[in-house]
Every structure is written in structure tokens, then in C-alpha cells.
mmCIF file of C-alpha atoms (C1' of nucleotides) in Angstrom:
data_model
loop_
_atom_site.group_PDB
_atom_site.id
_atom_site.type_symbol
_atom_site.label_atom_id
_atom_site.label_comp_id
_atom_site.label_asym_id
_atom_site.label_seq_id
_atom_site.Cartn_x
_atom_site.Cartn_y
_atom_site.Cartn_z
ATOM 1 C CA MET A 1 25.320 -28.480 8.901
ATOM 2 C CA ASP A 2 23.324 -30.308 6.627
ATOM 3 C CA GLU A 3 20.277 -29.174 8.681
ATOM 4 C CA SER A 4 20.793 -26.236 8.969
ATOM 5 C CA ILE A 5 20.919 -26.029 4.870
ATOM 6 C CA GLU A 6 17.755 -28.564 5.191
ATOM 7 C CA GLN A 7 16.110 -25.312 7.102
ATOM 8 C CA GLN A 8 16.600 -22.615 4.472
ATOM 9 C CA ARG A 9 13.200 -22.702 4.257
ATOM 10 C CA GLU A 10 11.576 -24.046 7.610
ATOM 11 C CA LEU A 11 11.883 -21.154 9.218
ATOM 12 C CA PRO A 12 9.830 -18.436 7.204
ATOM 13 C CA LEU A 13 7.730 -20.950 6.212
ATOM 14 C CA ALA A 14 6.950 -22.338 10.363
ATOM 15 C CA LEU A 15 7.045 -18.342 10.617
ATOM 16 C CA ARG A 16 3.682 -18.360 8.375
ATOM 17 C CA ALA A 17 1.422 -21.234 9.304
ATOM 18 C CA ALA A 18 2.245 -19.883 12.493
ATOM 19 C CA TYR A 19 0.522 -16.111 12.117
ATOM 20 C CA MET A 20 -1.827 -17.516 9.656
ATOM 21 C CA ALA A 21 -3.129 -19.324 12.223
ATOM 22 C CA LEU A 22 -3.186 -16.578 15.104
ATOM 23 C CA HIS A 23 -4.625 -14.488 12.874
ATOM 24 C CA ARG A 24 -7.646 -16.573 10.950
ATOM 25 C CA GLY A 25 -8.424 -17.570 15.116
ATOM 26 C CA THR A 26 -8.632 -13.467 15.698
ATOM 27 C CA GLU A 27 -10.394 -13.319 12.423
ATOM 28 C CA ALA A 28 -13.124 -15.627 13.027
ATOM 29 C CA ALA A 29 -13.244 -14.509 16.989
ATOM 30 C CA PHE A 30 -13.815 -10.948 16.331
ATOM 31 C CA ALA A 31 -16.062 -11.757 13.456
ATOM 32 C CA LYS A 32 -19.210 -10.672 15.460
ATOM 33 C CA GLN A 33 -17.600 -7.626 16.794
ATOM 34 C CA GLY A 34 -17.449 -6.507 13.487
ATOM 35 C CA VAL A 35 -13.907 -4.996 13.512
ATOM 36 C CA THR A 36 -11.307 -7.142 11.663
ATOM 37 C CA ALA A 37 -7.629 -8.603 13.162
ATOM 38 C CA ASP A 38 -5.892 -5.601 11.391
ATOM 39 C CA GLN A 39 -8.651 -2.812 12.736
ATOM 40 C CA PHE A 40 -7.622 -4.742 16.245
ATOM 41 C CA VAL A 41 -3.851 -3.713 16.036
ATOM 42 C CA LEU A 42 -4.561 -0.200 15.048
ATOM 43 C CA LEU A 43 -7.079 0.310 18.043
ATOM 44 C CA LEU A 44 -4.346 -1.315 20.099
ATOM 45 C CA ALA A 45 -1.689 1.588 18.885
ATOM 46 C CA LEU A 46 -3.980 3.751 19.355
ATOM 47 C CA ARG A 47 -4.874 2.774 22.706
ATOM 48 C CA ASP A 48 -0.629 2.646 23.683
ATOM 49 C CA GLY A 49 0.191 5.807 21.999
ATOM 50 C CA GLY A 50 -2.448 8.027 23.128
ATOM 51 C CA THR A 51 -3.078 10.631 20.196
ATOM 52 C CA LEU A 52 -1.090 9.975 16.939
ATOM 53 C CA THR A 53 -1.087 11.351 13.833
ATOM 54 C CA GLN A 54 -2.021 9.388 10.820
ATOM 55 C CA ARG A 55 1.464 9.061 9.421
ATOM 56 C CA GLU A 56 2.939 7.846 13.462
ATOM 57 C CA LEU A 57 0.494 5.571 13.163
ATOM 58 C CA ALA A 58 1.249 4.327 10.225
ATOM 59 C CA ASP A 59 5.313 3.890 10.996
ATOM 60 C CA ARG A 60 3.913 1.806 14.459
ATOM 61 C CA ILE A 61 2.000 -1.035 12.793
ATOM 62 C CA SER A 62 4.087 -0.279 9.753
ATOM 63 C CA SER A 63 1.873 0.105 7.530
ATOM 64 C CA ASP A 64 1.118 3.176 4.369
ATOM 65 C CA ALA A 65 -0.552 6.301 4.722
ATOM 66 C CA SER A 66 -3.620 5.089 2.672
ATOM 67 C CA THR A 67 -3.118 2.338 3.737
ATOM 68 C CA ILE A 68 -3.997 3.608 7.215
ATOM 69 C CA ARG A 69 -6.452 6.011 6.314
ATOM 70 C CA ALA A 70 -8.870 3.620 4.725
ATOM 71 C CA MET A 71 -8.542 1.574 7.822
ATOM 72 C CA LEU A 72 -9.433 4.786 9.466
ATOM 73 C CA VAL A 73 -12.284 5.846 7.088
ATOM 74 C CA LEU A 74 -14.222 2.474 8.796
ATOM 75 C CA LEU A 75 -13.526 2.568 12.298
ATOM 76 C CA GLU A 76 -14.271 6.767 12.199
ATOM 77 C CA ARG A 77 -17.592 5.337 9.952
ATOM 78 C CA GLY A 78 -18.507 2.614 13.159
ATOM 79 C CA GLY A 79 -17.221 5.327 15.722
ATOM 80 C CA LEU A 80 -14.616 3.692 17.732
ATOM 81 C CA ILE A 81 -11.768 6.567 16.331
ATOM 82 C CA GLN A 82 -12.685 10.143 15.649
ATOM 83 C CA ARG A 83 -10.196 12.899 14.091
ATOM 84 C CA ALA A 84 -8.971 16.127 14.325
ATOM 85 C CA SER A 85 -6.475 19.100 13.096
ATOM 86 C CA HIS A 86 -3.359 18.510 14.598
ATOM 87 C CA PRO A 87 -2.798 21.605 17.307
ATOM 88 C CA SER A 88 0.777 22.898 16.147
ATOM 89 C CA ASP A 89 0.803 21.567 12.531
ATOM 90 C CA SER A 90 -2.362 21.831 10.300
ATOM 91 C CA ARG A 91 -1.276 19.399 7.657
ATOM 92 C CA ALA A 92 -1.467 16.854 10.009
ATOM 93 C CA LYS A 93 -4.867 15.231 11.568
ATOM 94 C CA THR A 94 -5.272 13.789 15.134
ATOM 95 C CA VAL A 95 -6.286 10.355 16.075
ATOM 96 C CA GLU A 96 -8.014 9.192 18.911
ATOM 97 C CA LEU A 97 -10.127 6.923 20.223
ATOM 98 C CA THR A 98 -13.347 7.660 21.226
ATOM 99 C CA SER A 99 -15.245 6.228 24.244
ATOM 100 C CA ALA A 100 -17.047 3.559 22.474
ATOM 101 C CA GLY A 101 -13.668 2.414 20.491
ATOM 102 C CA LYS A 102 -12.409 2.078 24.242
ATOM 103 C CA LYS A 103 -15.430 0.191 24.851
ATOM 104 C CA LYS A 104 -15.079 -1.938 22.118
ATOM 105 C CA LEU A 105 -11.197 -2.529 22.975
ATOM 106 C CA ARG A 106 -11.739 -3.428 26.613
ATOM 107 C CA GLN A 107 -14.438 -6.406 24.799
ATOM 108 C CA LEU A 108 -12.321 -7.348 21.737
ATOM 109 C CA TRP A 109 -9.513 -7.430 25.125
ATOM 110 C CA LYS A 110 -11.802 -10.246 26.547
ATOM 111 C CA VAL A 111 -12.538 -12.352 23.453
ATOM 112 C CA GLY A 112 -9.595 -12.946 22.097
ATOM 113 C CA GLN A 113 -8.029 -13.835 25.633
ATOM 114 C CA LYS A 114 -8.517 -17.601 24.963
ATOM 115 C CA ILE A 115 -6.560 -17.213 22.258
ATOM 116 C CA ARG A 116 -3.649 -15.966 23.981
ATOM 117 C CA ASP A 117 -3.852 -18.394 26.566
ATOM 118 C CA ASP A 118 -3.569 -21.026 23.662
ATOM 119 C CA MET A 119 -0.290 -19.495 22.477
ATOM 120 C CA TYR A 120 0.553 -18.662 25.989
ATOM 121 C CA GLY A 121 -0.442 -22.731 27.231
ATOM 122 C CA ALA A 122 1.732 -24.330 24.219
ATOM 123 C CA MET A 123 5.116 -23.667 25.751
ATOM 124 C CA SER A 124 6.416 -22.684 29.333
ATOM 125 C CA PRO A 125 6.914 -18.488 31.033
ATOM 126 C CA ARG A 126 10.923 -19.117 29.545
ATOM 127 C CA GLU A 127 10.095 -20.440 26.106
ATOM 128 C CA ALA A 128 7.860 -17.861 25.290
ATOM 129 C CA ASP A 129 10.465 -15.354 26.339
ATOM 130 C CA VAL A 130 13.012 -16.766 23.939
ATOM 131 C CA LEU A 131 10.426 -17.051 21.849
ATOM 132 C CA ILE A 132 9.709 -12.676 21.408
ATOM 133 C CA ASP A 133 13.254 -12.384 21.683
ATOM 134 C CA LEU A 134 13.844 -13.980 18.733
ATOM 135 C CA LEU A 135 11.105 -12.721 17.202
ATOM 136 C CA ARG A 136 11.841 -9.438 17.643
ATOM 137 C CA ARG A 137 15.425 -9.913 16.082
ATOM 138 C CA VAL A 138 14.372 -11.353 12.994
ATOM 139 C CA ALA A 139 11.555 -8.814 12.464
ATOM 140 C CA GLY A 140 14.630 -6.217 13.487
ATOM 141 C CA THR A 141 16.797 -7.829 11.178
ATOM 142 C CA LEU A 142 14.441 -7.858 8.089
ATOM 143 C CA SER A 143 13.451 -4.155 8.717
ATOM 144 C CA LYS A 144 16.768 -2.956 8.962
ATOM 145 C CA GLU A 145 17.617 -4.826 5.862
ATOM 146 C CA ARG A 146 14.775 -2.927 3.818
ATOM 147 C CA LYS A 147 15.751 0.493 4.289
ATOM 148 C CA SER A 148 19.659 0.024 3.227
ATOM 149 C CA ASP A 149 18.420 -2.599 0.761
ATOM 150 C CA CYS A 150 16.310 -0.173 -1.500
ATOM 151 C CA VAL A 151 17.626 -0.860 -5.345
ATOM 152 C CA SER A 152 15.887 1.936 -6.649
ATOM 153 C CA CYS A 153 17.737 4.359 -4.700
ATOM 154 C CA MET B 1 4.264 -13.825 37.440
ATOM 155 C CA ASP B 2 4.158 -10.327 36.770
ATOM 156 C CA GLU B 3 5.882 -10.481 33.681
ATOM 157 C CA SER B 4 3.441 -12.561 32.272
ATOM 158 C CA ILE B 5 0.371 -11.308 32.394
ATOM 159 C CA GLU B 6 2.447 -7.611 31.252
ATOM 160 C CA GLN B 7 3.179 -9.792 28.475
ATOM 161 C CA GLN B 8 -0.130 -11.000 27.913
ATOM 162 C CA ARG B 9 -0.207 -9.291 24.302
ATOM 163 C CA GLU B 10 3.525 -9.270 23.318
ATOM 164 C CA LEU B 11 3.619 -12.429 22.067
ATOM 165 C CA PRO B 12 0.533 -12.158 19.146
ATOM 166 C CA LEU B 13 2.209 -8.599 18.133
ATOM 167 C CA ALA B 14 5.811 -9.950 18.188
ATOM 168 C CA LEU B 15 4.595 -12.509 15.960
ATOM 169 C CA ARG B 16 2.649 -10.071 14.127
ATOM 170 C CA ALA B 17 5.141 -7.638 13.287
ATOM 171 C CA ALA B 18 8.018 -10.316 12.193
ATOM 172 C CA TYR B 19 5.844 -12.285 9.731
ATOM 173 C CA MET B 20 4.717 -8.255 8.150
ATOM 174 C CA ALA B 21 8.557 -7.721 8.222
ATOM 175 C CA LEU B 22 9.058 -11.458 6.056
ATOM 176 C CA HIS B 23 6.388 -10.526 3.991
ATOM 177 C CA ARG B 24 6.294 -7.243 2.679
ATOM 178 C CA GLY B 25 10.742 -8.409 2.396
ATOM 179 C CA THR B 26 9.584 -10.816 0.084
ATOM 180 C CA GLU B 27 6.884 -8.727 -1.331
ATOM 181 C CA ALA B 28 9.241 -6.708 -2.651
ATOM 182 C CA ALA B 29 12.162 -9.018 -4.319
ATOM 183 C CA PHE B 30 9.528 -10.474 -5.868
ATOM 184 C CA ALA B 31 7.740 -7.920 -7.349
ATOM 185 C CA LYS B 32 10.052 -7.939 -10.190
ATOM 186 C CA GLN B 33 9.166 -11.577 -11.616
ATOM 187 C CA GLY B 34 5.853 -10.559 -11.333
ATOM 188 C CA VAL B 35 4.246 -13.388 -8.665
ATOM 189 C CA THR B 36 3.373 -12.553 -4.915
ATOM 190 C CA ALA B 37 4.763 -14.036 -2.140
ATOM 191 C CA ASP B 38 1.614 -16.304 -1.226
ATOM 192 C CA GLN B 39 1.808 -17.439 -4.882
ATOM 193 C CA PHE B 40 5.225 -17.922 -4.006
ATOM 194 C CA VAL B 41 4.227 -20.156 -1.103
ATOM 195 C CA LEU B 42 1.418 -22.067 -3.523
ATOM 196 C CA LEU B 43 3.759 -22.558 -5.811
ATOM 197 C CA LEU B 44 6.577 -24.089 -3.365
ATOM 198 C CA ALA B 45 3.451 -26.874 -1.702
ATOM 199 C CA LEU B 46 3.337 -27.936 -5.580
ATOM 200 C CA ARG B 47 7.093 -28.551 -6.235
ATOM 201 C CA ASP B 48 7.011 -30.515 -2.499
ATOM 202 C CA GLY B 49 3.760 -32.396 -3.125
ATOM 203 C CA GLY B 50 3.795 -33.063 -6.711
ATOM 204 C CA THR B 51 0.604 -33.035 -8.223
ATOM 205 C CA LEU B 52 -1.927 -32.682 -6.007
ATOM 206 C CA THR B 53 -5.827 -31.555 -6.637
ATOM 207 C CA GLN B 54 -6.937 -27.492 -5.655
ATOM 208 C CA ARG B 55 -8.501 -29.328 -1.836
ATOM 209 C CA GLU B 56 -5.383 -31.002 -1.107
ATOM 210 C CA LEU B 57 -3.511 -27.697 -1.945
ATOM 211 C CA ALA B 58 -5.960 -25.546 -0.128
ATOM 212 C CA ASP B 59 -5.453 -27.849 3.017
ATOM 213 C CA ARG B 60 -1.718 -27.246 2.767
ATOM 214 C CA ILE B 61 -1.212 -24.069 3.047
ATOM 215 C CA SER B 62 -4.547 -23.970 4.842
ATOM 216 C CA SER B 63 -7.146 -21.885 2.740
ATOM 217 C CA ASP B 64 -10.209 -21.326 1.413
ATOM 218 C CA ALA B 65 -11.095 -23.087 -2.025
ATOM 219 C CA SER B 66 -12.609 -19.620 -3.587
ATOM 220 C CA THR B 67 -9.325 -18.796 -2.790
ATOM 221 C CA ILE B 68 -7.120 -21.131 -3.886
ATOM 222 C CA ARG B 69 -8.805 -20.991 -7.072
ATOM 223 C CA ALA B 70 -8.998 -17.408 -7.683
ATOM 224 C CA MET B 71 -4.772 -17.870 -7.571
ATOM 225 C CA LEU B 72 -4.994 -20.709 -9.672
ATOM 226 C CA VAL B 73 -6.392 -18.997 -12.113
ATOM 227 C CA LEU B 74 -4.147 -16.679 -12.072
ATOM 228 C CA LEU B 75 -0.713 -18.638 -12.371
ATOM 229 C CA GLU B 76 -2.153 -20.491 -14.828
ATOM 230 C CA ARG B 77 -2.715 -17.075 -17.162
ATOM 231 C CA GLY B 78 1.007 -16.790 -16.000
ATOM 232 C CA GLY B 79 1.536 -20.428 -17.368
ATOM 233 C CA LEU B 80 3.299 -21.038 -14.263
ATOM 234 C CA ILE B 81 0.750 -24.206 -13.261
ATOM 235 C CA GLN B 82 -1.508 -26.244 -15.310
ATOM 236 C CA ARG B 83 -4.485 -27.825 -14.053
ATOM 237 C CA ALA B 84 -6.258 -31.362 -15.868
ATOM 238 C CA SER B 85 -8.977 -33.288 -14.966
ATOM 239 C CA HIS B 86 -8.505 -35.670 -12.195
ATOM 240 C CA PRO B 87 -7.784 -39.570 -13.524
ATOM 241 C CA SER B 88 -9.576 -41.420 -11.080
ATOM 242 C CA ASP B 89 -12.377 -38.032 -9.438
ATOM 243 C CA SER B 90 -13.741 -36.481 -12.240
ATOM 244 C CA ARG B 91 -14.626 -33.748 -9.840
ATOM 245 C CA ALA B 92 -11.566 -32.993 -8.907
ATOM 246 C CA LYS B 93 -8.742 -31.621 -10.939
ATOM 247 C CA THR B 94 -4.750 -32.562 -10.365
ATOM 248 C CA VAL B 95 -2.644 -29.164 -10.258
ATOM 249 C CA GLU B 96 0.773 -29.125 -11.324
ATOM 250 C CA LEU B 97 4.186 -26.846 -12.231
ATOM 251 C CA THR B 98 4.624 -26.482 -15.599
ATOM 252 C CA SER B 99 8.346 -25.891 -16.149
ATOM 253 C CA ALA B 100 8.089 -22.732 -16.753
ATOM 254 C CA GLY B 101 6.433 -22.613 -13.474
ATOM 255 C CA LYS B 102 9.777 -25.011 -12.150
ATOM 256 C CA LYS B 103 12.253 -22.780 -13.578
ATOM 257 C CA LYS B 104 10.502 -19.749 -12.089
ATOM 258 C CA LEU B 105 10.315 -20.999 -8.808
ATOM 259 C CA ARG B 106 14.131 -21.531 -8.473
ATOM 260 C CA GLN B 107 14.244 -17.984 -9.834
ATOM 261 C CA LEU B 108 12.823 -17.385 -7.121
ATOM 262 C CA TRP B 109 14.703 -19.156 -4.196
ATOM 263 C CA LYS B 110 17.630 -17.162 -5.475
ATOM 264 C CA VAL B 111 15.781 -14.037 -5.592
ATOM 265 C CA GLY B 112 14.658 -14.938 -1.624
ATOM 266 C CA GLN B 113 18.145 -15.891 -0.131
ATOM 267 C CA LYS B 114 19.117 -13.090 0.805
ATOM 268 C CA ILE B 115 16.175 -12.163 2.896
ATOM 269 C CA ARG B 116 16.592 -15.961 4.547
ATOM 270 C CA ASP B 117 20.120 -15.278 4.927
ATOM 271 C CA ASP B 118 19.345 -12.643 6.666
ATOM 272 C CA MET B 119 17.067 -14.162 9.161
ATOM 273 C CA TYR B 120 18.892 -17.276 9.889
ATOM 274 C CA GLY B 121 21.904 -14.808 10.438
ATOM 275 C CA ALA B 122 20.153 -13.228 13.028
ATOM 276 C CA MET B 123 20.327 -16.188 15.337
ATOM 277 C CA SER B 124 22.569 -19.266 15.866
ATOM 278 C CA PRO B 125 21.407 -22.938 14.747
ATOM 279 C CA ARG B 126 20.693 -23.886 17.894
ATOM 280 C CA GLU B 127 18.426 -20.911 17.901
ATOM 281 C CA ALA B 128 16.877 -21.088 14.786
ATOM 282 C CA ASP B 129 15.818 -25.388 15.965
ATOM 283 C CA VAL B 130 14.291 -23.826 19.208
ATOM 284 C CA LEU B 131 12.410 -21.006 17.142
ATOM 285 C CA ILE B 132 11.297 -22.968 14.475
ATOM 286 C CA ASP B 133 9.629 -25.798 16.994
ATOM 287 C CA LEU B 134 8.291 -22.980 19.264
ATOM 288 C CA LEU B 135 6.157 -21.723 16.156
ATOM 289 C CA ARG B 136 5.188 -25.294 15.422
ATOM 290 C CA ARG B 137 3.582 -25.270 18.554
ATOM 291 C CA VAL B 138 1.675 -22.239 18.422
ATOM 292 C CA ALA B 139 0.691 -22.957 14.642
ATOM 293 C CA GLY B 140 -0.635 -26.464 16.515
ATOM 294 C CA THR B 141 -2.588 -25.553 19.092
ATOM 295 C CA LEU B 142 -4.314 -22.142 17.193
ATOM 296 C CA SER B 143 -5.659 -24.630 14.524
ATOM 297 C CA LYS B 144 -6.813 -27.123 17.086
ATOM 298 C CA GLU B 145 -8.266 -24.992 18.706
ATOM 299 C CA ARG B 146 -9.893 -23.504 16.120
ATOM 300 C CA LYS B 147 -11.267 -27.117 14.991
ATOM 301 C CA SER B 148 -12.607 -27.817 18.293
ATOM 302 C CA ASP B 149 -13.826 -24.495 18.911
ATOM 303 C CA CYS B 150 -16.136 -24.058 15.703
ATOM 304 C CA VAL B 151 -19.038 -22.093 17.563
ATOM 305 C CA SER B 152 -21.493 -22.957 15.407
ATOM 306 C CA CYS B 153 -21.597 -26.504 15.299
ATOM 307 C "C1'" DT C 1 -25.943 -37.207 1.467
ATOM 308 C "C1'" DA C 2 -21.631 -35.465 0.812
ATOM 309 C "C1'" DT C 3 -17.462 -34.193 -1.483
ATOM 310 C "C1'" DT C 4 -15.205 -31.025 -5.986
ATOM 311 C "C1'" DG C 5 -15.115 -27.350 -8.408
ATOM 312 C "C1'" DT C 6 -17.249 -22.982 -10.058
ATOM 313 C "C1'" DT C 7 -19.654 -18.835 -10.239
ATOM 314 C "C1'" DA C 8 -21.103 -14.523 -8.490
ATOM 315 C "C1'" DT C 9 -20.514 -11.390 -4.988
ATOM 316 C "C1'" DA C 10 -18.398 -8.272 -1.636
ATOM 317 C "C1'" DC C 11 -15.051 -6.651 1.774
ATOM 318 C "C1'" DT C 12 -10.342 -5.325 3.495
ATOM 319 C "C1'" DC C 13 -5.859 -4.574 2.878
ATOM 320 C "C1'" DT C 14 -2.295 -2.750 -0.349
ATOM 321 C "C1'" DA C 15 -0.327 0.148 -2.819
ATOM 322 C "C1'" DT C 16 1.089 4.203 -6.236
ATOM 323 C "C1'" DA C 17 0.498 8.084 -8.290
ATOM 324 C "C1'" DA C 18 -1.538 12.881 -8.721
ATOM 325 C "C1'" DC C 19 -3.059 16.627 -5.931
ATOM 326 C "C1'" DT C 20 -3.779 19.850 -2.519
ATOM 327 C "C1'" DA C 21 -2.273 22.342 1.313
ATOM 328 C "C1'" DT C 22 1.174 23.771 4.352
ATOM 329 C "C1'" DA C 23 5.881 23.369 6.528
ATOM 330 C "C1'" DT D 1 11.856 21.322 -1.088
ATOM 331 C "C1'" DA D 2 9.840 18.188 2.358
ATOM 332 C "C1'" DT D 3 5.887 16.388 4.357
ATOM 333 C "C1'" DA D 4 0.485 15.090 5.854
ATOM 334 C "C1'" DG D 5 -3.000 13.416 4.212
ATOM 335 C "C1'" DT D 6 -6.438 12.796 0.215
ATOM 336 C "C1'" DT D 7 -8.359 10.906 -3.587
ATOM 337 C "C1'" DA D 8 -8.870 7.711 -7.541
ATOM 338 C "C1'" DT D 9 -7.354 3.738 -8.498
ATOM 339 C "C1'" DA D 10 -6.135 -1.284 -9.675
ATOM 340 C "C1'" DG D 11 -4.956 -5.907 -7.548
ATOM 341 C "C1'" DA D 12 -4.784 -9.827 -4.325
ATOM 342 C "C1'" DG D 13 -6.056 -12.598 -1.148
ATOM 343 C "C1'" DT D 14 -10.132 -13.459 1.906
ATOM 344 C "C1'" DA D 15 -14.927 -15.815 2.794
ATOM 345 C "C1'" DT D 16 -19.866 -17.023 1.983
ATOM 346 C "C1'" DA D 17 -23.638 -19.197 -0.383
ATOM 347 C "C1'" DA D 18 -25.534 -21.038 -4.519
ATOM 348 C "C1'" DC D 19 -24.647 -23.981 -7.879
ATOM 349 C "C1'" DA D 20 -23.710 -28.463 -10.881
ATOM 350 C "C1'" DA D 21 -21.346 -32.529 -11.287
ATOM 351 C "C1'" DT D 22 -19.775 -36.899 -9.457
ATOM 352 C "C1'" DA D 23 -18.932 -39.746 -5.813
#
DNA sequence: TATTGTTATACTCTATAACTATA
DNA sequence: TATAGTTATAGAGTATAACAATA
């Protein structure tokens, strides 16, 4: 009981420390590849999602429309993605990986393997399941809260 | 076994999603207070650490010396922290919260209570303990790896 | 020689607001 | 009216390298 009060700040800081370690490690590993950790996540979303609009992309990695555009401009400049007009909605643009983008993604996946191994090596498979489940619940509550909590509405 | 292979990317992305939800929620909650989520973490480190040098601060929140300086300049401008020459090491500077900084920190703590409640509300106290433990193990392995993995050394 | 901090510089991500074009 | 995307703009965090002063 006292413990849970004392712990009131442990969880947020522990979550931040773990993510920061992951982020920095990934950033360092990808530096030579000319791709940032966040760009990697965007590329992953494209691999999973196939062809997406910018808005769908923004929703998937829960980011901003103009942030997404800034990232896409960089990735397009590097030849990793390409954009085209949407066939049925001419306001929208479709985004997809180029073949160079798919190749780069396979490289990045290899380069990042050590980090994933380290993470999973720190726990049993069962613990990994538990961790993933808890993280999803945290993400779920917090994003749900934000929507219903819109002060300015 | 197939599951753990399939999961190879679940953990990093789940960690990112949870942290992002926390970060965005905190950012939104603190916007009116004129303090960012990262600045809040720095202020927390100062509360726990008392008077620290910039280097100690950089180590605590595992950040860069020049990043720390940039943040401190902003916080000093806002009157939340103050810096002074270190008594025994005249290269170093000491950093501490001003009384305005302590007051602001108490406000921020209050404002952030809802987010902490949401996080802890998504799980039992026992699960929270497990989550914190697993997150620390993840952070531990990854930071350890980075040190021993210095390619350029 | 190594370390603390500063400076200059640059890049990425983030976000808001005003805007165009389309649904 | 609402939505997709662009543009301009700004701020914050990140990081590197060169530098001064001190240990």
C-alpha cells in the first residue's frame, strides 16, 4: 500500500528509460545506414500496411500530418518511398515502399537484430508476452484518455 | 517457438507505442504550464538529486552534455533552476531548483496525477511491479550493450 | 592528458495556422 | 462542411566538433 504510493513515479520513468535506451541504441545502429529510428518505424508501417495514404500513416504511428509529410519528403529524397495520387480520392496521396526501400528495410532489420536479441534475452518468452500485454494496456488507456479528455472541445 | 519468432518485432514497437502515448499525454497536460515533458524529467532529477553538476545531470537522464545545456538555458530563463560555480571544482557548475522551480514542480506533479492514475489503473499493483522490473531489465541490457558495443573504439 | 562546460552548427521531429483542392 | 495535403514557420531535442579553462 505504501509501496504503490511510493511507486507513483516509478512506472513513467522506467518506461521512459527503457524506451530511451532502445531509441538511442537503434539510432546508433542505423546511423551508417542514413536512416533514423523514427523513419525505420514509418518504413515498417508501410511494409505491414502495403500502400497507405498519408493520413492512414499518421494514424498508424500516431503522429501529425505535417510531421509525416516532413519525414516522407526525406524518405522520398532518399528514394526509399514513392508517392502517387490516390486513384479514387484525388485529394489523397498513396505512399508505398520502392524496391530500394524494401531492400533497405531488410538491411535495417538485420542491423537491428542484435538489439532485439538483447531485449528478448533479458527475459523468458513468457515474460516477454506479459511485458507486451502490459505495454499495450498502458498505450491503450493513455490514448483512450487523450481522446475523451480534450479540454479545448 | 514460432510465436517468439513472430514476436520479434512486437516488443520494440509495443514499447514505443506505450512511451509515445505517455509522452504525448504529458506534453499536452503540461503545455499550459510552459514546461515540456523532457524538462519535467530534468526537474524531477534535480529534486531527487539535490544539487548536481551538469555532467551528473547528463548521466542521470542519459543525455548529452550540450543537450543538457540547451535545456538548462531554457529552464534558467524561466527562473526554474539556477546555476553557480562549483565550490571545489571550478570547471564545473552546480545546478539546483529555485523556489519557483520547486513550486512549479509541485504543480506539474498535480497536473500529471491523472496520467499516472490512468497508467496504474490499467493493471494490478502486482502487475505494475512486474512491468517496472521488466522495463528496468530492458533498459539495463540495452545501455550495457551500448557501452561494450562501441564500434569506433 | 583528461574532464567540464561553452559555442557554433546542423538535422530531425513536432506542431500550429493559413491555405488549396476535393469530397 | 469536412477532409487530405501543402506551406510557412517556430521550437525543442539531439549530436558533433572545436575550443577554453581547469584538474
